[in-house]
Amino acid sequence: MTSCGTIANATALWCARSRLFPPAPEAPNVEHDGLKAVLDHHDCERAVILASNLAHYSVEKAAGRLGLGASNLLRVPVDARQRLELPALRKLVAHCHKRRWRIVAIVAVAGTTDCGSIDPLAAVAEIAAGEGVHYHVDAAWGGGLLFSEKHRSKLEGIECADSITLDAHKQLHMPIGLSLVLLRDPATARAMEIEANYMLRDDSGDLGRVSMEGSRPGMALFLHAALEIFGRSGTRSWWTVVSSACRPVRPK
Ligand SMILES: Cc1ncc(COP(=O)(O)O)c(C=O)c1O
């Protein structure tokens, strides 16, 4: 759990950065020695993140905070339906290879902030898998569609993601401050684990060990309670009501 989608995205990309440069004996460690030491060691000039022009600005913030630099977030144009353009993504990936730039992650958006468009998640997954690159889906806004019988197919391909951001305080109607970052392999987060002497036991449940935040409110209880009380069918019925009241916005 994180306290917002911004931190969920940053955490996912933090994991992606650690996956790309995993700790190894005799090699510099990105957490300890910093990015420059690691890039020098791998003899590469840049480590980049690829995302569409409509990816939320929290992805740019993450690129800065993770030491990659905001200029290393490379933007992919969108098509007429405001979805990431696949040929442009393929071209950019090839360009990165040619220049020997390392790709930290390819980010697709499931519900852009500007207009709700959903990137072609399955096709982007295929490109990321073909390249062996971490695939992050920012479903902060659109992830709630998974609870809709009618609309969940719009998120086909999300199941291939290595990490997913979901804001329960958006389409799941929870109070502000309730976000999730889901990791295909939770062990990825171990790469950035830090311990302190005051943690008495190896199995002490201190989430601060593998997260950006330390102390935080127990917001998970709200989501747990809502899902317990309404269940899948209650949440589904709610979606049916909402989606029947909505109309797609068409450009004038
Ligand atoms: C697609 C998307 N990602 C991330 C965020 C950031 O979420 P938060 O405001 O919870 O930090 C937003 C917020 O609008 C968003 O729409």
mmCIF file of C-alpha atoms and ligand atoms in Angstrom, residues 4-6 9 56 58 109 111-113 138 140-141 167 169-170 179, ligand 1:
data_model
loop_
_atom_site.group_PDB
_atom_site.id
_atom_site.type_symbol
_atom_site.label_atom_id
_atom_site.label_comp_id
_atom_site.label_asym_id
_atom_site.label_seq_id
_atom_site.Cartn_x
_atom_site.Cartn_y
_atom_site.Cartn_z
ATOM 1 C CA CYS A 4 -0.929 7.922 -3.427
ATOM 2 C CA GLY A 5 -0.589 6.878 -7.032
ATOM 3 C CA THR A 6 2.476 9.075 -7.388
ATOM 4 C CA ASN A 9 4.363 4.664 -9.690
ATOM 5 C CA HIS A 56 0.842 11.127 -15.788
ATOM 6 C CA SER A 58 4.189 11.356 -11.607
ATOM 7 C CA VAL A 109 -1.465 3.808 -19.036
ATOM 8 C CA GLY A 111 -6.948 5.355 -18.153
ATOM 9 C CA THR A 112 -5.082 8.552 -18.963
ATOM 10 C CA THR A 113 -5.728 11.471 -16.666
ATOM 11 C CA ASP A 138 -0.344 2.801 -14.501
ATOM 12 C CA ALA A 140 -4.325 4.475 -11.054
ATOM 13 C CA TRP A 141 -7.394 5.853 -12.751
ATOM 14 C CA ASP A 167 -5.659 4.108 -6.835
ATOM 15 C CA HIS A 169 -9.304 6.566 -3.955
ATOM 16 C CA LYS A 170 -10.299 7.046 -7.590
ATOM 17 C CA SER A 179 -3.159 3.323 -3.421
HETATM 18 C C1 LIG B 1 -3.076 7.964 -14.490
HETATM 19 C C2 LIG B 1 -2.660 8.547 -13.171
HETATM 20 N N1 LIG B 1 -1.533 8.104 -12.575
HETATM 21 C C3 LIG B 1 -1.098 8.590 -11.400
HETATM 22 C C4 LIG B 1 -1.812 9.588 -10.741
HETATM 23 C C5 LIG B 1 -1.305 10.110 -9.436
HETATM 24 O O1 LIG B 1 -2.173 9.753 -8.418
HETATM 25 P P1 LIG B 1 -2.161 10.484 -6.992
HETATM 26 O O2 LIG B 1 -2.855 11.795 -7.185
HETATM 27 O O3 LIG B 1 -2.896 9.544 -6.118
HETATM 28 O O4 LIG B 1 -0.746 10.685 -6.585
HETATM 29 C C6 LIG B 1 -2.988 10.087 -11.322
HETATM 30 C C7 LIG B 1 -3.746 11.153 -10.661
HETATM 31 O O5 LIG B 1 -4.628 11.747 -11.193
HETATM 32 C C8 LIG B 1 -3.424 9.554 -12.562
HETATM 33 O O6 LIG B 1 -4.530 9.999 -13.156
#
